[in-house]
Coordinates of C-alpha atoms in Angstrom, one line a residue:
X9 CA 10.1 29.8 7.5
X10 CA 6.4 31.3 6.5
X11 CA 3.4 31.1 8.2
X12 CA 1.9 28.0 6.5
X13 CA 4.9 25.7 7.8
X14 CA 4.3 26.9 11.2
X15 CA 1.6 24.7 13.0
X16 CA -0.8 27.6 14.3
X17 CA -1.7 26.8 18.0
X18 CA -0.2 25.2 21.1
X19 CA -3.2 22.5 20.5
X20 CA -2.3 21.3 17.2
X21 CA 1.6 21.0 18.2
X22 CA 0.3 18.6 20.9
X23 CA -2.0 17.1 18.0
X24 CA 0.9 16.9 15.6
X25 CA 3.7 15.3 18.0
X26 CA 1.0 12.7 19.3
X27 CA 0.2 11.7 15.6
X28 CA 3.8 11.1 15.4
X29 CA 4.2 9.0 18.8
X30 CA 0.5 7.1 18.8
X31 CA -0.1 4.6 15.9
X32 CA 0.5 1.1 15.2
X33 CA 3.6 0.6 17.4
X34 CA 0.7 1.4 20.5
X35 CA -2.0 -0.6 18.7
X36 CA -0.7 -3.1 16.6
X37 CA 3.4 -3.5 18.0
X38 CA 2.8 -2.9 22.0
X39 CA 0.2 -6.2 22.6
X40 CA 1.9 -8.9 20.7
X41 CA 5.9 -7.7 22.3
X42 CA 4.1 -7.6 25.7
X43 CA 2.8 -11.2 24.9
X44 CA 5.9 -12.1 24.0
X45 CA 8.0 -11.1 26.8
X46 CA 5.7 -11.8 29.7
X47 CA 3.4 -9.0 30.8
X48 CA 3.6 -6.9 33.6
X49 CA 7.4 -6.5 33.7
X50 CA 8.1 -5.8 30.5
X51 CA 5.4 -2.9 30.7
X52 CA 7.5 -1.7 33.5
X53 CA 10.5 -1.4 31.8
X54 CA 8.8 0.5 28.9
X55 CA 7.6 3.0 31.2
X56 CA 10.6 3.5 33.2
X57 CA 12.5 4.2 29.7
X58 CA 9.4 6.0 28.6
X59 CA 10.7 8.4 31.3
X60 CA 14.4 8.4 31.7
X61 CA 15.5 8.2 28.2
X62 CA 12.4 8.8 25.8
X63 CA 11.1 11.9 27.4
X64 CA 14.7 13.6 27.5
X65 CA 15.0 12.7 24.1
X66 CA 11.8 14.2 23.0
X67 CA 12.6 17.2 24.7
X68 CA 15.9 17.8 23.1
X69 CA 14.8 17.0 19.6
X70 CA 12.2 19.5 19.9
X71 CA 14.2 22.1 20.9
X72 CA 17.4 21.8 18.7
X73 CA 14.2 21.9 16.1
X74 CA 12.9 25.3 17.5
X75 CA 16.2 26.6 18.5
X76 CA 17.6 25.6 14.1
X77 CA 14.1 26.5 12.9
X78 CA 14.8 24.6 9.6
X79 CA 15.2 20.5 8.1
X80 CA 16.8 18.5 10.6
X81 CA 20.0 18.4 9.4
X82 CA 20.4 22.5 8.9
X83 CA 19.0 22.8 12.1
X84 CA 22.3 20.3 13.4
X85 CA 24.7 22.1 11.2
X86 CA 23.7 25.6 11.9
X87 CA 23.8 25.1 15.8
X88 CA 27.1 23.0 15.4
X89 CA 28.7 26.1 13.6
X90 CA 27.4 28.7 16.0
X91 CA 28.9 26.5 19.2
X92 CA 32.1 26.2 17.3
X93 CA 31.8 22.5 16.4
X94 CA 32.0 20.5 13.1
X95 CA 29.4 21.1 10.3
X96 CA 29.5 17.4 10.4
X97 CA 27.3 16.8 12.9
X98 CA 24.5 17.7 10.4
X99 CA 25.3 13.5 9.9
X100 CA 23.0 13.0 12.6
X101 CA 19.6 13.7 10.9
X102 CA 21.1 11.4 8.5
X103 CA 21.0 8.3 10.7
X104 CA 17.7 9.1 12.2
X105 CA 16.1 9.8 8.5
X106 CA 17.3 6.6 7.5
X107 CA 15.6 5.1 10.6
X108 CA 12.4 6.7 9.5
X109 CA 12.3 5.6 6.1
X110 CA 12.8 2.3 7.0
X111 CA 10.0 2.3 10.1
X112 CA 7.6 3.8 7.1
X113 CA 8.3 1.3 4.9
X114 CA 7.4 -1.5 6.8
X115 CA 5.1 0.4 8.6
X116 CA 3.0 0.6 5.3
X117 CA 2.9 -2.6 4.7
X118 CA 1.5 -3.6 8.2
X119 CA -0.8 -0.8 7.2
X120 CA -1.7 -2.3 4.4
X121 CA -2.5 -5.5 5.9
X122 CA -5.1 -3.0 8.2
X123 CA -6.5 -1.9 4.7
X124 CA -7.5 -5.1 3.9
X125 CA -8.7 -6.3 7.5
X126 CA -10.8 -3.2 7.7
X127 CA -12.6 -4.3 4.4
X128 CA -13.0 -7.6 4.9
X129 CA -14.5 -6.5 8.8
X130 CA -17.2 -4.6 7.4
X131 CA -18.2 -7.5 5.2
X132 CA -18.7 -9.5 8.5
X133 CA -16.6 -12.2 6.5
X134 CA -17.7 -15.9 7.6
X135 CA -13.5 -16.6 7.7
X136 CA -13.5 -14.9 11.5
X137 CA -15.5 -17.4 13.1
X138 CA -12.8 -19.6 13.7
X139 CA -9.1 -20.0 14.4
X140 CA -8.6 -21.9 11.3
X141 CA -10.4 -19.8 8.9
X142 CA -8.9 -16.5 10.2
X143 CA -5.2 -18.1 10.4
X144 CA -6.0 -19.6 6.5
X145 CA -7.6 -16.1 5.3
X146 CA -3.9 -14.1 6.7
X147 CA -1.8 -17.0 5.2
X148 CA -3.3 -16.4 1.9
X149 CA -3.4 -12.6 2.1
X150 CA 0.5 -12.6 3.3
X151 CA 0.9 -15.3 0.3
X152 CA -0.4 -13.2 -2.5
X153 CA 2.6 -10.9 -3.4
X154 CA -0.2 -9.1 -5.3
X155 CA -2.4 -7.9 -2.6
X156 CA 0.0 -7.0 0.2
X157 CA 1.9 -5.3 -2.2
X158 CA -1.5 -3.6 -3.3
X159 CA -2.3 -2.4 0.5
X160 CA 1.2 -1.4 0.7
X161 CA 0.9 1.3 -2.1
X162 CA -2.4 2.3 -1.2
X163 CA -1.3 3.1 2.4
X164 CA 1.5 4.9 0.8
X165 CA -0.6 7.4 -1.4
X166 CA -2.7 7.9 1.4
X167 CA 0.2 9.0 3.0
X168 CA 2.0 10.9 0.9
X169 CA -1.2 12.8 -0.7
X170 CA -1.1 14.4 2.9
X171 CA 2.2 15.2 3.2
X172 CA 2.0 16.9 -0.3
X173 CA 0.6 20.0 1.2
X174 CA 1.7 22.5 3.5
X175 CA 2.0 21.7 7.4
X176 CA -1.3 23.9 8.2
X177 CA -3.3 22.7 5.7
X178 CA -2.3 19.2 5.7
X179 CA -0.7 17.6 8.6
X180 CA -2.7 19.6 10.9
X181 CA -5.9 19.4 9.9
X182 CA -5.9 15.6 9.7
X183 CA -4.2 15.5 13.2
X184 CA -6.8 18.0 14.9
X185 CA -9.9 15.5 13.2
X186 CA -8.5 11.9 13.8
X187 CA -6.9 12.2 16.7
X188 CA -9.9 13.5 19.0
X189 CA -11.7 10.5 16.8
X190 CA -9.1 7.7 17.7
X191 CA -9.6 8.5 21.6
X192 CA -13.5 8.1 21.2
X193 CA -13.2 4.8 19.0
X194 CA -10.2 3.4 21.6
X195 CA -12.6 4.4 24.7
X196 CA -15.9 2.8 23.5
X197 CA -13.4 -0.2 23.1
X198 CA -12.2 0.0 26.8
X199 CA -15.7 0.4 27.9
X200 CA -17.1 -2.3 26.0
X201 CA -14.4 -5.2 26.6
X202 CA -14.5 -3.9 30.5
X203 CA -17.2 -6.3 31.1
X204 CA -15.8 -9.3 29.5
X205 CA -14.9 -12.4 32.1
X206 CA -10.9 -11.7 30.8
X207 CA -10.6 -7.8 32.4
X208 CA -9.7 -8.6 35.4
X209 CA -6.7 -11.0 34.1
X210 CA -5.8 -8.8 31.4
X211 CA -5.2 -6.2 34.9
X212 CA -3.3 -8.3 35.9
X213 CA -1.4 -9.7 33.0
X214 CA -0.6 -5.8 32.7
X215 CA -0.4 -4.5 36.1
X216 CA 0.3 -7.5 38.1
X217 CA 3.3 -9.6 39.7
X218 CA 3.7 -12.9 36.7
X219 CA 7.0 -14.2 37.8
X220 CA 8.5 -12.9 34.6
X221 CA 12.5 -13.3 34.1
X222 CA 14.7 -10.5 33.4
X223 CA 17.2 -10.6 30.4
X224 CA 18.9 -8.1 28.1
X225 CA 16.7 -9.1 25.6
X226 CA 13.5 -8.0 27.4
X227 CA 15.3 -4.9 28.3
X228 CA 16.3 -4.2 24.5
X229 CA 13.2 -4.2 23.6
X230 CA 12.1 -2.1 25.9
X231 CA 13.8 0.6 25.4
X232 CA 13.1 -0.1 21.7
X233 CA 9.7 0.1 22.5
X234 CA 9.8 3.3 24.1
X235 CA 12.0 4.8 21.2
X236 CA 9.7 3.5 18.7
X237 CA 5.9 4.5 20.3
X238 CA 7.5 7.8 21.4
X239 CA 9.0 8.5 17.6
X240 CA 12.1 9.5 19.2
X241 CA 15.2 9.1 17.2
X242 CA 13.8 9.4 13.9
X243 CA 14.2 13.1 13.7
X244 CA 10.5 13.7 12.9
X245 CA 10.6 15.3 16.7
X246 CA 12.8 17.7 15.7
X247 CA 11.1 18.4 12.5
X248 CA 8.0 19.5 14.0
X249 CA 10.0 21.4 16.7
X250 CA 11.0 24.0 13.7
X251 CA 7.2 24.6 13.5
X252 CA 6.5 25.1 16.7
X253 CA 4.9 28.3 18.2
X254 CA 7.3 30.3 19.9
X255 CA 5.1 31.0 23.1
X256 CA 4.5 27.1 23.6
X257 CA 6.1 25.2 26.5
X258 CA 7.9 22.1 25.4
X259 CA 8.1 20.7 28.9
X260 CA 4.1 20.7 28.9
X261 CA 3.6 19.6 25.6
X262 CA 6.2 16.4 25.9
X263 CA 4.3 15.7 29.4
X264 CA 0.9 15.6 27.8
X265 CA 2.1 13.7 24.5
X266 CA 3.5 10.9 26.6
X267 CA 0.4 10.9 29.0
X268 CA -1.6 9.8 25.7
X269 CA 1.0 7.7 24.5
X270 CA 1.4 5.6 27.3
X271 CA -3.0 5.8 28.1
X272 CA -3.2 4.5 24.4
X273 CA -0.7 1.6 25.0
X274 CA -2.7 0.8 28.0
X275 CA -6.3 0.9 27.1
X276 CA -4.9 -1.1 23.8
X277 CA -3.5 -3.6 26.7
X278 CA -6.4 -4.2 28.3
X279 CA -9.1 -4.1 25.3
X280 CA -6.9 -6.6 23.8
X281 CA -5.9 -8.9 26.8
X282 CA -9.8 -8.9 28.1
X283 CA -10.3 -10.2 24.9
X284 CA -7.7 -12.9 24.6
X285 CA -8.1 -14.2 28.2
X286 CA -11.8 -14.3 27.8
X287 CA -11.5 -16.5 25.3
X288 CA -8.5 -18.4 26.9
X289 CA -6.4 -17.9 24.1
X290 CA -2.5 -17.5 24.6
X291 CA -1.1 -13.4 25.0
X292 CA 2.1 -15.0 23.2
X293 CA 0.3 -15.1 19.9
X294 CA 2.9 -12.9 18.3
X295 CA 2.0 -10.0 15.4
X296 CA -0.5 -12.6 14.1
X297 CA -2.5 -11.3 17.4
X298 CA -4.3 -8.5 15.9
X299 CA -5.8 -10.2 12.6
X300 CA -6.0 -14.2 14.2
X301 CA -6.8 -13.8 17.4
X302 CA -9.0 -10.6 18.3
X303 CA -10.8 -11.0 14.9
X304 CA -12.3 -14.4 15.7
X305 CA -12.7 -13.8 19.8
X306 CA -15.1 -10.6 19.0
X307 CA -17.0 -12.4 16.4
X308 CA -18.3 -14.5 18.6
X309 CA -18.9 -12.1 21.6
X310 CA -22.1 -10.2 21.7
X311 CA -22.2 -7.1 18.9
X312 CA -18.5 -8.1 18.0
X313 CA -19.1 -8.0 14.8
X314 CA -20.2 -3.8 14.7
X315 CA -17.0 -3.5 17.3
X316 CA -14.9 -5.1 14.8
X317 CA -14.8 -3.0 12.0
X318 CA -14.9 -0.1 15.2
X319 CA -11.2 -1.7 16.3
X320 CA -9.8 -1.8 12.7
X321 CA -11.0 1.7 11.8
X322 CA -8.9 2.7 14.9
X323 CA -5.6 1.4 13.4
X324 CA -6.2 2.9 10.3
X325 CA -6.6 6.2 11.8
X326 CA -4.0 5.3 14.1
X327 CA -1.4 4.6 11.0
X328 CA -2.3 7.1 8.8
X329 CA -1.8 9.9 11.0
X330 CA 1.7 8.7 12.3
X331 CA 3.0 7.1 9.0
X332 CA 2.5 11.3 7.9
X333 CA 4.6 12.5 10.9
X334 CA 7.3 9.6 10.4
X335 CA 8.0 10.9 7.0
X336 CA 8.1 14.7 7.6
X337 CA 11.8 14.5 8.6
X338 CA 12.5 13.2 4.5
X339 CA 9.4 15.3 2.7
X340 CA 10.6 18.4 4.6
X341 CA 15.0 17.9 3.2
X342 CA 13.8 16.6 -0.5
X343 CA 11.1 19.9 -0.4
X344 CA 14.1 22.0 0.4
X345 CA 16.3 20.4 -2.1
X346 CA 13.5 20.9 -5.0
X347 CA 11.9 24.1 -4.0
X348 CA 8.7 21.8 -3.6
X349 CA 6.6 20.5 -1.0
X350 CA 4.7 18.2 -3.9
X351 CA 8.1 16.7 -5.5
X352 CA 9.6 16.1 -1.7
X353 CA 6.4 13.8 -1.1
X354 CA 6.7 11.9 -4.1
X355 CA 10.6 11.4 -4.2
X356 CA 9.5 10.2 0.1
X357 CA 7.0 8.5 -1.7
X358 CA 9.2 6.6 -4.5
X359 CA 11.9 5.9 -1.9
X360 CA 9.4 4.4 0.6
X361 CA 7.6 2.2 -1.5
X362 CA 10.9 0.7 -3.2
X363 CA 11.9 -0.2 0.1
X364 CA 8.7 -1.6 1.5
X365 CA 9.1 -4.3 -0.9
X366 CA 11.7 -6.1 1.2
X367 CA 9.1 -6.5 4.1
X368 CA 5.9 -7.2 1.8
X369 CA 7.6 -9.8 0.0
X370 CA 9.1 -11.4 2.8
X371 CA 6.3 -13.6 3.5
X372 CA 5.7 -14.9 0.5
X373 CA 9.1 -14.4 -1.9
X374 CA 11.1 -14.6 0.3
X375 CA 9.2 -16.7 2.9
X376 CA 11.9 -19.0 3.2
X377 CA 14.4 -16.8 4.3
X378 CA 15.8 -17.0 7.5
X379 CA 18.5 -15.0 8.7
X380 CA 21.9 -16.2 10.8
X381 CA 20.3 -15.2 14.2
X382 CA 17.2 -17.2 13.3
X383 CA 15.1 -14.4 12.5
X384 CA 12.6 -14.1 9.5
X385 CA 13.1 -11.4 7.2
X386 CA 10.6 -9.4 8.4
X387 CA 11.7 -9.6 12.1
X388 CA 15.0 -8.4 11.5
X389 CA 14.0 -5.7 9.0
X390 CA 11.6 -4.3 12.1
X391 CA 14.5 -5.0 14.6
X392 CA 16.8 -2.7 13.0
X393 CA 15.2 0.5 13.3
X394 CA 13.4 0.1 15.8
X395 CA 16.0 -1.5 18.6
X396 CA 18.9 0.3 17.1
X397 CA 19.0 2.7 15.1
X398 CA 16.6 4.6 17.0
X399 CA 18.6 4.8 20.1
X400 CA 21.6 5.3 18.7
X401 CA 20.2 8.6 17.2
X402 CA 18.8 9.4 20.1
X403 CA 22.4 8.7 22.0
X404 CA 24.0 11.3 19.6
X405 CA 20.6 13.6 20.2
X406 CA 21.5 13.6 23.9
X407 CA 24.9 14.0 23.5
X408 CA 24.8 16.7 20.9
X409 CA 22.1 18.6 23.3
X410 CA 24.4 18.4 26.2
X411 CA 28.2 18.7 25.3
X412 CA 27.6 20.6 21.5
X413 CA 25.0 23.2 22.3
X414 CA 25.6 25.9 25.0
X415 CA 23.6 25.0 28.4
X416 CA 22.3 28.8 28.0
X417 CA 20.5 27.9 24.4
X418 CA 19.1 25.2 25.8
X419 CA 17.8 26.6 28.4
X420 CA 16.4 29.2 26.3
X421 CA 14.5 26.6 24.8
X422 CA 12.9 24.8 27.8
X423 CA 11.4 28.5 29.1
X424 CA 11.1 26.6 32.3
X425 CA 12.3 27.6 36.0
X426 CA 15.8 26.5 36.9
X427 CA 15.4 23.7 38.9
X428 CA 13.0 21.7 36.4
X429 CA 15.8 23.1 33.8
X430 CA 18.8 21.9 35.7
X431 CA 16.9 18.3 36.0
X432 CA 16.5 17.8 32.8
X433 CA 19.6 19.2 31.5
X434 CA 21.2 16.4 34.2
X435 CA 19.3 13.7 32.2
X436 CA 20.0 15.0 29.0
X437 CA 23.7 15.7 30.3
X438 CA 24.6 13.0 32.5
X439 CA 22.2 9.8 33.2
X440 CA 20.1 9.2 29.5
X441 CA 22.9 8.8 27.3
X442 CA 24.8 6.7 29.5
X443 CA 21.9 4.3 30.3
X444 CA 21.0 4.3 26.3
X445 CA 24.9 3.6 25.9
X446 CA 25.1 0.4 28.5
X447 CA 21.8 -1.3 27.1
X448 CA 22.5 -1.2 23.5
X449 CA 26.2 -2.6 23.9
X450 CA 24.8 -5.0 26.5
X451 CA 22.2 -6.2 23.8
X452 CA 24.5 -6.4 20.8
X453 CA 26.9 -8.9 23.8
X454 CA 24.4 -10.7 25.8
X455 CA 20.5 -11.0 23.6
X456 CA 19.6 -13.5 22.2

C-alpha cells in the first residue's frame, strides 16, 4: 500500500471514520424513526446498542482492516489463511459490500431530494409557508420521475468525482473541511432553536419518561439504527482501517467517533423536536419530517428563512461526506481489480446509480406498490440493509474477530493495556454476537 492510500494523521482517520458514521441516517433517518417509535425509549435502546454491539464492531472492523492492510475481502482471506481457516471467509466483505451499495443507492436519492430542498430554500420559495403547499411541492417533486431521478445522479457524480482520487487527496481533504463546517452549522442550529417554547418538550420527548411500550420491533430498529449511523457492517470500517496510521489508537479513535455520532443525533433531536413541538405539530410525521414539517415551522419563526437554507446545507454536507466513505469498501475492490482508482469509481458509480432507480421510482412508477408485509417499496428497500444485513455482517465481523483470528493479533491491534483488551475481546468474544444473534431471529419471529 503507498503513501497516498494511507490517511496521513491520527486527526484525519478520526475525520474519515466520522464522515463515514455521521450523515443522513443522524440528520435525516434518526428524527422521523424516533417519531415513530415513541421518544425517549427508543433513544435508549440506540445508545445501549450504540455501545454493546456497534462499538465492538467498529473496533474489530478496523482492526482486521489494519491487521490485512488491503480491500476488505483480501484483508478476510489473508487473515483466514494465516489462522488456518478457509479462504472462504473472504465471503464476508461480500455481504457487507452488498449492504453498502444498496444504503448508497438509496441514500442518493434521499440526497437528491436534499439537492433540490437546498435550492428551492435559498429561493425562500412561497410553497413553505404552509402545510399544504410544502406537502403539494414534495408530492410533485417525488411524482416527477424526471427530477428525482435528476438529484439522484447529481448526488451520485458528486460522489463518485471524490472517490475518483486517491484517499489523501480526496477523501481526506473533503473530510478535514466539511466536517469541522457541519459541527459549526449543527451548533448555530442548537443555539438558535434553544429558545423556541418547544425545547424544553423536545428534552423531554428525548430524555424523558413517555410511557413508551416495548416490542421487538422497536428493538430491531434500534439496533438497526445503531448499525446504520455507526456504518458498521458495511465493511467501509474496515476499509479505512487498512489506511490507518500505525501509531494511532483504535480504542480512542472509535470512543471519539461515536461521541460525535451520538452528539450529532442528539443536537439533530432537539433542533428538530424544538421545532415541531413549538409549532405543535406531531414527532410521528414519518421521513416526510424533514422537507414538510421543519420547512414550513421555520419559515414562519423569526430569521427562519436565512436558518433554512443553514439546515439543508448541513445535510448536504452531512451526505456527501458519508455517501464517499459508504462506497470506499466497492471503489477500493473494483480499483484493485482494474489497476485504477478512476475506473473503480465509475464502475461504483454505474452499479450505484442502476440500482438507485428502484428507490427513486418507487414513488412515482411504482407508487402503487405495496409489498406482502404492507410496506411501500421504499420502506422495505431501506429495511433490508439497514435492519439486516448490516448486523448480520457485523455478527460474522464479531465472530470472525473472536473465534478466526488469534486473540494475540488482535490484541496486537488494540495497543491497549490488558484489562481494557480482555473487555473488549469478552464483547467481541462472548456477549455482542450473541445479543446481535437473539434480536435479529427475534425480529424475523415476533415484528411486525
Amino acid at each position: 500500500m503507498t503513501d497516498q492510500q494511507r490517511i496521513s494523521s491520527n486527526r484525519a482517520f478520526i475525520m474519515a471514520i466520522a464522515g463515514a458514521a455521521i450523515g443522513l441516517g443522524n440528520i435525516w433517518r434518526f428524527p422521523y424513526v424516533v417519531g415513530e417509535n415513541g421518544g425517549s425509549l427508543f433513544f435508549l435502546g440506540y445508545l445501549f446498542f450504540v455501545v454493546v454491539m456497534g462499538l465492538p464492531v467498529m473496533v474489530a472492523e478496523i482492526a482486521l482492516g489494519r491487521a490485512g492492510r488491503a480491500a476488505p475481502a483480501d484483508s478476510f482471506r489473508q487473515l483466514a489463511v494465516a489462522n488456518g481457516r478457509s479462504r472462504h471467509w473472504s465471503k464476508i466483505a461480500g455481504i457487507g459490500t452488498v449492504a453498502s451499495v444498496l444504503i448508497l443507492s438509496f441514500y442518493s436519492v434521499v440526497a437528491g431530494w436534499v439537492l433540490f430542498y437546498f435550492g428551492h430554500s435559498l429561493t425562500m420559495d412561497a410553497s413553505m409557508a404552509s402545510m399544504e403547499g410544502a406537502q403539494q411541492q414534495l408530492n410533485d417533486f417525488l411524482s416527477s420521475p424526471w427530477q428525482v431521478i435528476a438529484g439522484h445522479t447529481l448526488f451520485v457524480v458528486m460522489t463518485m468525482a471524490v472517490s475518483a482520487r486517491q484517499v489523501s487527496s480526496g477523501i481526506e481533504r473533503l473530510n478535514n473541511q466539511l466536517m469541522p463546517l457541519m459541527y459549526v452549522i449543527l451548533v448555530v442550529l442548537v443555539v438558535y432553536t434553544a429558545g423556541f417554547p418547544g425545547f424544553s418538550d423536545a428534552l423531554h420527548y428525548l430524555f424523558g419518561a413517555n410511557g413508551e411500550s416495548i416490542n421487538w420491533t422497536l428493538i430491531t430498529e434500534a439496533m438497526g439504527h445503531a448499525f446504520f449511523t455507526l456504518a458498521v457492517g458495511a465493511c467501509c470500517l474496515m476499509a479505512y482501517g487498512a489506511y490507518m496510521p500505525e501509531n494511532q489508537s483504535i480504542l480512542k479513535a472509535v470512543g471519539m467517533v461515536a461521541f460525535m455520532d451520538v452528539l450529532v443525533a442528539v443536537m439533530v433531536g432537539l433542533a428538530s423536536f424544538s421545532v415541531v413541538f413549538s409549532e405543535g405539530m406531531m414527532p410521528d410525521s414519518g421521513p416526510g419530517l424533514m422537507f414538510v414539517a421543519l420547512p414550513v415551522a421555520l419559515h414562519h419563526l423569526p430569521m427562519g428563512i436565512w436558518i433554512l437554507p443553514l439546515f439543508f446545507l448541513l445535510l448536504v454536507f452531512a451526505a456527501w461526506t458519508s455517501s464517499i466513505n459508504i462506497a470506499e469498501p466497492l471503489v477500493a475492490l473494483l480499483s484493485r481489480l482494474f489497476q485504477s482508482r478512476i475506473k473503480g469509481a465509475l464502475l461504483t458509480g454505474i452499479v450505484v446509480w442502476g440500482l438507485g432507480l428502484i428507490p427513486a421510482l418507487s414513488f412515482n412508477v411504482f407508487g402503487g406498490v405495496t409489498l406482502p408485509s404492507g410496506r411501500s417499496l421504499f420502506d422495505a428497500y431501506t429495511a433490508l440493509p439497514t435492519t439486516f444485513l448490516l448486523p448480520v455482517t457485523g455478527f460474522f465481523i464479531l465472530i470472525f474477530s473472536g473465534y478466526v483470528v488469534s486473540k494475540q493479533c488482535f490484541f496486537t491491534e488494540l495497543r491497549t493495556s490488558i484489562l481494557m483488551g480482555k473487555i473488549i475481546w469478552g464483547l467481541v468474544r462472548y456477549i455482542s454476537p450473541v445479543l446481535v444473534f437473539i434480536i435479529l431471529v427475534s425480529g424475523i419471529f415476533f415484528g411486525r
